[in-house]
């Protein structure tokens, strides 16, 4: 696990001081969802009370005064202490109210995942303050990492403000209305229909924190670290610290920052490598001041992507002292590296060309929905890293902050994206409604939150903006790019374009030409020629679609086939062939993209494949009525099971790993004697395929532009098919598929057998439907039921089938292509053995034991 809590780690190293206390406010909430508005409130009523929060992030626009008059809401019973919420649901955050289903929610399209995201949600919690909390010397903040959406907060009946955009991270000052003893915190969300093109989630779906600190302190997102001069022997570290004084008297504060190297586990060294000299500041009441400092680190350990580089990190510990008393300790993790965006060489990190081998991913975590979960995020990212990926695009919105911590640790290069639309809509209730008032605060707060992460190497101001050729898009693109450059000049800016011409104005306003799909159809060169000073990359590529383990015949002879009813798709079952050739027409197969990338080598910097994991919503091509619930684009399915495509990318991106992968499965009683093509993904020089020991031929790797080995004339015969890969004439790796018999049992395994008993860590349990010999029955669809005994609970089940409309919390689920997933958590404080039993009619049950500690 990569659990990173810098302050806790500092405590380990004996460096912590208790001046700043940041505690989770995730547990013990009451919640109710209303499909019709239960109060008289709306965004238009609440907006004037939200806008002042934006002031810290408005530089060019007009700031908002606090509205006069009575704030709305005190007469709504939910904000009142006397309201009895015992009938409301008990929930812990992060929470997604829609993920439990059922599917088929009225008014929610297939594109949005058919789950009940819409409605007004109220959350309530008693917040107990000590006399010390309210002694007048401290500020108490509520930090919201993400809340979907139009969120407003009342404390003891007082409306404190809120923030409408669901992907923003924001802060409220509770101090004024907090009193010793019990306080009533009430939070209202309003999630409209048609607010997204994918599954947005619903609720307070990211972490919530209480921060308690001296009234003079480092402000929110208050440090900015850059490394303008880096060599192997020395690095200059520039630091800007923003300090604020929310007290009523002028304060003298000393500001010192000490820098420690972190080891691979994220533990700081005991000795600092640099100290940024003390600055004394006189902070008038209400003032906010930025202080600059600089230091040099000798022989810096650089941050860079594996396998050729190491993601070394440093920790800056900023201490504020008043007299001899430390009053605030604020930590910032950062990395030291150089980035070169070369129009002729692509992307260089620390002077080494790094081909971008990236994937795009939406923020949902499959059966867990949008609710942030660390174990599930670790599982997604490490699965992608095992494929050889080195980059990630946070399509199409700011991610959970913890995801960037993980990317820093893993050495992933992040394309951090702000928006999916500007002032022109894509759906009726999407961000275009907020754009006029909020684009500046949303963009600046996002940049200030994320700009210290070494993993972030690109900023994207938008994805597939409507009317890319219009003067309006160019004007808005230029304005957003200008904001990015003001907040961070150390990275370049892109916008992901899918319908731009090199003659349009928009591409000229950004630094990097990011092309979605257009590159596969020849546009890389046109843009490269028109903009010789700009780097070019595939910001979104492929859009290959498939259903894991589902092979359809006949198989196209093209390595880049458009799916159709005549080939590659079955409109009755709504499955798309796992030969991994099909795309919906605007994209291409993985193979076709590799060809386009090679054609532009080395100046095309690389690609971000659409998508790493399947996601909820956008079930192209079955998004209509009666269609599917989740995407077919993933290289990995929604349950986290790898599709065959995983190994096609691994062969290209991680060619040093000995690996041969063959498809399809070899259990086709109805195809005996029929042509059943065998395809192999491998970085071997040569591969031989044998059916029941009979060679089907040994083939050398194809010429330029051929990325798979194909035996298209193989006739099926029960038994086994083997693929043997050779390098330099010697066997390098092999793969085999054996014909399965009747299903007789369930093979149960778990990815991590020991989990934390914290109520949050998860175990991912896989069930394989197997025959007597343990061979997976590749088309098994037995209904598997889970029972969990001991100090744990079943959270959800899935199988990766985009058409499965069984609600995710169900303990019973059909196998899809032989597999079922159960997600299990330990109870909070749970210790000992959790037994997960899987049962299905007519077969032997299976079991696995997880230890909670
Ligand atoms: C609260 O007061 C406002 C303003 O007077 C009014 O419009 C609204 O209907 C009242 N709501 C409730 C629940 O009483
Ligand atoms: C304060 O709240 C807690 C938790 O809800 C409750 O157990 C306790 O009785 C409350 N105390 C008072 C004085 O109301
Ligand atoms: C402080 O640093 C910021 C960001 O690097 C820079 O824009 C500003 O000019 C610096 N101010 C001073 C006084 O050096
Ligand atoms: C399971 O698979 C069999 C054989 O392919 C099929 O006839 C049946 O309809 C499937 N059952 C379900 C519940 O999908």
XYZ file of N, CA and C and ligand atoms in Angstrom, residues 125-128 181-183, ligand 2:
35
model
N -24.369 15.927 10.514
C -23.458 15.334 11.492
C -23.303 16.284 12.671
N -23.159 15.694 13.843
C -22.856 16.491 15.033
C -21.346 16.647 15.129
N -20.925 17.880 15.231
C -19.494 18.177 15.312
C -19.234 18.661 16.732
N -18.430 17.914 17.469
C -18.201 18.284 18.865
C -16.894 19.045 18.974
N -18.834 22.227 22.623
C -19.934 21.276 22.723
C -20.404 20.861 21.341
N -21.693 20.549 21.245
C -22.208 19.997 19.996
C -22.613 21.085 19.006
N -22.241 20.860 17.780
C -22.609 21.756 16.681
C -23.300 20.921 15.609
C -23.512 15.639 21.639
O -23.558 14.768 20.547
C -23.259 13.442 20.845
C -23.160 12.671 19.558
O -24.274 12.930 18.745
C -24.308 12.905 21.798
O -23.987 11.560 22.140
C -24.337 13.762 23.049
O -25.394 13.343 23.865
C -24.524 15.215 22.683
N -24.353 16.028 23.856
C -25.218 16.974 24.194
C -24.883 17.753 25.410
O -26.216 17.193 23.546
